[in-house]
Amino acid sequence: LQTRLQAGQGYGNTLNCVLTVYRNESVFGFFKGLSFPLASIAVYSSVVFGVFSNTQRFLSQLHHRDPDRPPALSDVALASMVAGFISVGIGTPVELVKIRLQMQTQPYIEANVKLKPSVPGFPMYRGPIHCFRTVLQEEGIAGIYRGAGAMLLRDVPGYCLYFIPYTFFSIWITPDGSISPSPFSIWLAGGVAGAISWGTATPMDVVKSRLQADGVYLNKYKGTLDCILQSYQNEGLKVFFRGITVNAVRGFPMSSAMFLGYELALKAMKRDQTETNP
């Protein structure tokens, strides 16, 4: 839904998008492009959370000689920025394949534009591997990383607004005297952080989605700035908030589960290390 609302044509609102997708593509339309993100999410999440936690520990060791010291705001912010930067290297190709698969059957209506040979409304790619290989052959590495600039502008500040609210909100709602946040506190803090992060990242998410969907039938945008200018000139400021409801709503449960799994896994590993090395 998010991709269709941000880069598609003819969807008035979220409900209209849901009904249109279901009517034209049945329930399977909601799962297009799922396999590639599903196959890579474990690696992607482990890299992002691993980079964040290890950078944070390194900064605490560097500044305070104690890697287990509660993090300062500046340390959390810098660790978040590093995690966001690293995430783009892994996430851009995955996002591109997902969006191309989701958008390849969308009708494209544009005057005086020469389309690629494929007919709009019919699939160009047979699956994620074929999509990745086709883009790589036709557009090279630059094609695989199309939209990386917009993704950097989305993820670097986006992860700051992901990890910082989580870190301090989880501390705030943890009762005094508790050694660590409860699972419920982790779940709630993670959900709030996800909703904040995805909600505020929506403008650059729109730009990224449009740049990556752009190559299915034609290349309309020359780059991030050109996409921003064309989108604003043609549709006004409101275009940059397309899909904000979907982003914020999905951000809560997704991030709740992510942070809860991360924190429980850390506790389990620490407990194993303590039992192994008493």
CSV table of C-alpha atoms in Angstrom, one decimal:
chain,number,residue,atom,x,y,z
A,1,LEU,CA,0.0,0.0,0.0
A,2,GLN,CA,2.8,2.4,0.9
A,3,THR,CA,4.5,2.1,-2.4
A,4,ARG,CA,1.3,2.3,-4.4
A,5,LEU,CA,0.2,5.4,-2.6
A,6,GLN,CA,3.6,7.1,-2.9
A,7,ALA,CA,4.5,6.2,-6.5
A,8,GLY,CA,1.3,5.0,-8.1
A,9,GLN,CA,-1.4,6.7,-10.0
A,10,GLY,CA,-5.1,7.1,-9.2
A,11,TYR,CA,-5.3,6.2,-5.5
A,12,GLY,CA,-7.3,8.8,-3.6
A,13,ASN,CA,-6.6,7.5,-0.1
A,14,THR,CA,-5.6,4.4,1.8
A,15,LEU,CA,-9.0,2.8,1.7
A,16,ASN,CA,-9.3,3.4,-2.0
A,17,CYS,CA,-5.9,1.9,-2.5
A,18,VAL,CA,-6.9,-1.2,-0.5
A,19,LEU,CA,-10.1,-1.7,-2.5
A,20,THR,CA,-8.4,-1.1,-5.9
A,21,VAL,CA,-5.6,-3.5,-5.2
A,22,TYR,CA,-8.0,-6.2,-4.0
A,23,ARG,CA,-10.4,-5.7,-6.9
A,24,ASN,CA,-7.7,-5.8,-9.6
A,25,GLU,CA,-5.2,-8.2,-8.1
A,26,SER,CA,-7.0,-10.2,-5.4
A,27,VAL,CA,-5.4,-10.8,-2.0
A,28,PHE,CA,-2.1,-11.8,-3.7
A,29,GLY,CA,-1.6,-8.1,-4.7
A,30,PHE,CA,-0.9,-7.2,-1.1
A,31,PHE,CA,2.1,-9.6,-1.0
A,32,LYS,CA,3.9,-8.6,-4.2
A,33,GLY,CA,7.6,-8.1,-3.7
A,34,LEU,CA,7.6,-9.9,-0.3
A,35,SER,CA,10.1,-12.7,-0.9
A,36,PHE,CA,13.3,-10.6,-1.3
A,37,PRO,CA,12.7,-8.4,1.8
A,38,LEU,CA,11.6,-11.5,3.8
A,39,ALA,CA,14.8,-13.4,2.8
A,40,SER,CA,17.1,-10.4,3.7
A,41,ILE,CA,15.4,-9.0,6.8
A,42,ALA,CA,17.3,-11.1,9.3
A,43,VAL,CA,20.7,-10.0,7.8
A,44,TYR,CA,19.5,-6.4,7.4
A,45,SER,CA,18.2,-6.1,11.0
A,46,SER,CA,21.2,-7.8,12.5
A,47,VAL,CA,23.6,-5.5,10.7
A,48,VAL,CA,21.6,-2.3,11.7
A,49,PHE,CA,21.2,-3.3,15.4
A,50,GLY,CA,24.7,-4.7,15.5
A,51,VAL,CA,26.3,-1.6,14.1
A,52,PHE,CA,24.2,0.6,16.4
A,53,SER,CA,25.0,-1.3,19.6
A,54,ASN,CA,28.7,-1.8,18.9
A,55,THR,CA,29.2,1.9,17.8
A,56,GLN,CA,27.5,3.0,21.0
A,57,ARG,CA,29.7,0.7,23.1
A,58,PHE,CA,32.8,2.0,21.3
A,59,LEU,CA,31.8,5.6,22.0
A,60,SER,CA,31.1,4.8,25.7
A,61,GLN,CA,34.5,3.1,25.9
A,62,LEU,CA,36.2,6.0,24.1
A,63,HIS,CA,34.6,8.8,26.2
A,64,HIS,CA,34.1,7.2,29.6
A,65,ARG,CA,36.3,4.1,29.6
A,66,ASP,CA,33.2,2.0,30.3
A,67,PRO,CA,31.4,0.3,27.5
A,68,ASP,CA,28.4,-0.6,29.7
A,69,ARG,CA,27.8,3.0,30.9
A,70,PRO,CA,24.3,4.4,30.1
A,71,PRO,CA,24.7,6.2,26.7
A,72,ALA,CA,24.8,9.9,26.4
A,73,LEU,CA,22.5,11.6,23.8
A,74,SER,CA,25.4,12.5,21.5
A,75,ASP,CA,26.6,8.8,21.6
A,76,VAL,CA,23.1,7.5,20.7
A,77,ALA,CA,22.8,10.1,17.9
A,78,LEU,CA,26.1,9.3,16.4
A,79,ALA,CA,25.6,5.5,16.6
A,80,SER,CA,22.2,6.0,15.0
A,81,MET,CA,23.7,8.0,12.1
A,82,VAL,CA,26.3,5.3,11.5
A,83,ALA,CA,23.7,2.6,11.5
A,84,GLY,CA,21.6,4.6,9.1
A,85,PHE,CA,24.5,5.1,6.7
A,86,ILE,CA,25.5,1.4,6.7
A,87,SER,CA,21.9,0.3,6.3
A,88,VAL,CA,21.7,2.0,2.9
A,89,GLY,CA,24.3,-0.3,1.4
A,90,ILE,CA,22.2,-3.3,2.2
A,91,GLY,CA,18.8,-1.9,2.0
A,92,THR,CA,18.8,0.0,-1.3
A,93,PRO,CA,19.0,-3.0,-3.7
A,94,VAL,CA,16.3,-4.9,-1.6
A,95,GLU,CA,14.0,-1.8,-1.6
A,96,LEU,CA,14.5,-1.3,-5.4
A,97,VAL,CA,13.6,-4.9,-6.2
A,98,LYS,CA,10.6,-4.8,-3.9
A,99,ILE,CA,9.3,-1.6,-5.4
A,100,ARG,CA,9.9,-2.7,-9.0
A,101,LEU,CA,7.9,-5.9,-8.5
A,102,GLN,CA,5.1,-4.0,-6.7
A,103,MET,CA,4.9,-1.3,-9.4
A,104,GLN,CA,5.4,-3.3,-12.6
A,105,THR,CA,1.7,-3.9,-13.3
A,106,GLN,CA,0.6,-0.3,-12.6
A,107,PRO,CA,-0.8,1.7,-15.6
A,108,TYR,CA,1.4,4.6,-16.5
A,109,ILE,CA,-0.3,7.7,-18.0
A,110,GLU,CA,2.1,10.3,-19.3
A,111,ALA,CA,1.9,12.5,-22.4
A,112,ASN,CA,4.8,12.9,-24.8
A,113,VAL,CA,7.0,10.3,-23.1
A,114,LYS,CA,8.6,7.4,-24.9
A,115,LEU,CA,8.0,4.3,-22.8
A,116,LYS,CA,10.3,1.2,-22.6
A,117,PRO,CA,9.2,-1.7,-24.9
A,118,SER,CA,7.3,-3.5,-22.1
A,119,VAL,CA,3.6,-2.8,-22.1
A,120,PRO,CA,2.3,-1.0,-18.9
A,121,GLY,CA,0.0,-3.3,-17.1
A,122,PHE,CA,1.9,-6.5,-17.9
A,123,PRO,CA,4.8,-7.8,-15.7
A,124,MET,CA,8.3,-6.9,-16.8
A,125,TYR,CA,10.0,-9.1,-14.2
A,126,ARG,CA,9.4,-12.8,-13.5
A,127,GLY,CA,10.5,-12.6,-9.8
A,128,PRO,CA,13.1,-11.0,-7.5
A,129,ILE,CA,16.2,-12.7,-8.9
A,130,HIS,CA,15.1,-11.9,-12.5
A,131,CYS,CA,14.4,-8.3,-11.5
A,132,PHE,CA,17.8,-7.9,-9.8
A,133,ARG,CA,19.6,-9.5,-12.8
A,134,THR,CA,17.7,-7.5,-15.3
A,135,VAL,CA,18.4,-4.1,-13.6
A,136,LEU,CA,22.0,-5.0,-13.1
A,137,GLN,CA,22.4,-5.9,-16.8
A,138,GLU,CA,20.5,-2.9,-18.2
A,139,GLU,CA,21.5,-0.2,-15.7
A,140,GLY,CA,24.6,-1.5,-13.9
A,141,ILE,CA,25.5,-0.9,-10.3
A,142,ALA,CA,24.1,2.6,-10.5
A,143,GLY,CA,20.7,1.1,-11.3
A,144,ILE,CA,20.8,-1.3,-8.4
A,145,TYR,CA,21.6,1.7,-6.1
A,146,ARG,CA,19.0,4.0,-7.7
A,147,GLY,CA,17.5,6.1,-4.9
A,148,ALA,CA,20.4,5.6,-2.5
A,149,GLY,CA,20.8,9.4,-2.0
A,150,ALA,CA,17.1,9.7,-1.0
A,151,MET,CA,17.5,6.7,1.2
A,152,LEU,CA,20.4,8.2,2.9
A,153,LEU,CA,18.4,11.4,3.6
A,154,ARG,CA,15.6,9.1,4.9
A,155,ASP,CA,17.6,6.7,7.0
A,156,VAL,CA,20.3,8.8,8.7
A,157,PRO,CA,17.9,11.2,10.4
A,158,GLY,CA,15.3,8.4,10.5
A,159,TYR,CA,17.4,6.1,12.6
A,160,CYS,CA,18.2,9.0,14.9
A,161,LEU,CA,14.4,9.4,15.4
A,162,TYR,CA,14.2,5.6,15.9
A,163,PHE,CA,16.9,4.8,18.4
A,164,ILE,CA,16.9,8.0,20.4
A,165,PRO,CA,13.2,8.0,21.3
A,166,TYR,CA,13.4,4.2,22.0
A,167,THR,CA,16.5,4.6,24.3
A,168,PHE,CA,15.1,7.4,26.4
A,169,PHE,CA,11.4,6.4,26.4
A,170,SER,CA,12.3,2.9,27.6
A,171,ILE,CA,14.3,4.5,30.4
A,172,TRP,CA,11.5,6.9,31.2
A,173,ILE,CA,8.8,4.2,31.6
A,174,THR,CA,10.9,1.8,33.5
A,175,PRO,CA,10.1,2.0,37.2
A,176,ASP,CA,12.8,3.2,39.6
A,177,GLY,CA,14.8,0.4,41.1
A,178,SER,CA,14.4,-1.9,38.1
A,179,ILE,CA,17.7,-3.1,36.6
A,180,SER,CA,16.3,-3.2,33.0
A,181,PRO,CA,13.1,-2.4,31.2
A,182,SER,CA,10.3,-5.0,31.3
A,183,PRO,CA,9.2,-6.7,28.0
A,184,PHE,CA,6.1,-4.5,28.0
A,185,SER,CA,8.2,-1.3,28.4
A,186,ILE,CA,10.5,-2.5,25.5
A,187,TRP,CA,7.5,-3.3,23.3
A,188,LEU,CA,5.8,0.0,24.0
A,189,ALA,CA,9.0,2.1,23.6
A,190,GLY,CA,9.9,0.3,20.4
A,191,GLY,CA,6.4,0.9,19.0
A,192,VAL,CA,6.4,4.6,19.8
A,193,ALA,CA,9.9,5.0,18.3
A,194,GLY,CA,8.8,3.2,15.1
A,195,ALA,CA,5.7,5.3,14.7
A,196,ILE,CA,7.8,8.5,15.2
A,197,SER,CA,10.6,7.4,12.9
A,198,TRP,CA,8.4,6.2,10.0
A,199,GLY,CA,6.0,9.1,10.3
A,200,THR,CA,8.8,11.7,10.0
A,201,ALA,CA,10.7,9.8,7.3
A,202,THR,CA,7.7,9.8,5.0
A,203,PRO,CA,8.7,12.8,2.8
A,204,MET,CA,12.0,11.3,1.8
A,205,ASP,CA,10.4,7.8,1.6
A,206,VAL,CA,8.1,9.2,-1.1
A,207,VAL,CA,11.0,10.5,-3.0
A,208,LYS,CA,12.9,7.2,-2.7
A,209,SER,CA,9.9,5.2,-3.8
A,210,ARG,CA,9.3,7.4,-6.8
A,211,LEU,CA,13.0,7.2,-7.9
A,212,GLN,CA,13.1,3.4,-7.6
A,213,ALA,CA,9.7,2.9,-9.3
A,214,ASP,CA,10.7,5.3,-12.1
A,215,GLY,CA,12.8,2.8,-14.0
A,216,VAL,CA,10.0,0.3,-14.7
A,217,TYR,CA,8.8,1.9,-17.9
A,218,LEU,CA,10.7,5.1,-18.3
A,219,ASN,CA,13.3,7.4,-16.5
A,220,LYS,CA,11.4,10.5,-15.6
A,221,TYR,CA,13.6,11.8,-12.8
A,222,LYS,CA,17.3,12.8,-13.2
A,223,GLY,CA,18.0,12.5,-9.4
A,224,THR,CA,16.8,13.2,-5.9
A,225,LEU,CA,16.5,17.0,-6.3
A,226,ASP,CA,14.8,16.7,-9.7
A,227,CYS,CA,12.3,14.2,-8.2
A,228,ILE,CA,11.5,16.6,-5.3
A,229,LEU,CA,11.0,19.6,-7.7
A,230,GLN,CA,8.9,17.7,-10.2
A,231,SER,CA,6.7,16.1,-7.5
A,232,TYR,CA,6.2,19.5,-5.8
A,233,GLN,CA,5.5,21.4,-9.1
A,234,ASN,CA,3.0,18.7,-10.3
A,235,GLU,CA,1.2,17.8,-7.0
A,236,GLY,CA,2.1,20.3,-4.4
A,237,LEU,CA,3.4,19.9,-0.9
A,238,LYS,CA,0.8,17.3,0.1
A,239,VAL,CA,2.6,14.7,-2.2
A,240,PHE,CA,5.4,14.3,0.3
A,241,PHE,CA,2.9,13.0,3.0
A,242,ARG,CA,1.5,10.3,0.9
A,243,GLY,CA,1.4,7.0,2.8
A,244,ILE,CA,2.1,8.7,6.2
A,245,THR,CA,-0.8,6.9,7.9
A,246,VAL,CA,0.4,3.5,6.6
A,247,ASN,CA,4.0,4.2,7.6
A,248,ALA,CA,3.1,5.3,11.1
A,249,VAL,CA,0.6,2.5,11.7
A,250,ARG,CA,2.9,-0.3,10.4
A,251,GLY,CA,5.9,1.3,12.2
A,252,PHE,CA,4.4,0.5,15.6
A,253,PRO,CA,4.0,-3.3,15.5
A,254,MET,CA,7.0,-3.8,13.3
A,255,SER,CA,9.3,-1.9,15.6
A,256,SER,CA,7.8,-3.3,18.8
A,257,ALA,CA,8.6,-6.8,17.6
A,258,MET,CA,12.0,-5.8,16.4
A,259,PHE,CA,13.1,-4.2,19.6
A,260,LEU,CA,11.6,-6.8,21.8
A,261,GLY,CA,13.4,-9.6,19.9
A,262,TYR,CA,16.6,-7.6,20.0
A,263,GLU,CA,16.5,-7.0,23.7
A,264,LEU,CA,15.4,-10.5,24.6
A,265,ALA,CA,18.2,-12.0,22.4
A,266,LEU,CA,20.8,-9.8,24.1
A,267,LYS,CA,19.6,-10.9,27.6
A,268,ALA,CA,19.7,-14.5,26.5
A,269,MET,CA,23.3,-14.2,25.2
A,270,LYS,CA,24.4,-12.3,28.3
A,271,ARG,CA,22.9,-15.0,30.5
A,272,ASP,CA,24.7,-17.7,28.5
A,273,GLN,CA,28.0,-15.9,28.9
A,274,THR,CA,27.5,-15.5,32.6
A,275,GLU,CA,26.7,-19.2,33.0
A,276,THR,CA,29.7,-20.2,30.9
A,277,ASN,CA,32.1,-17.8,32.6
A,278,PRO,CA,30.9,-17.5,36.3
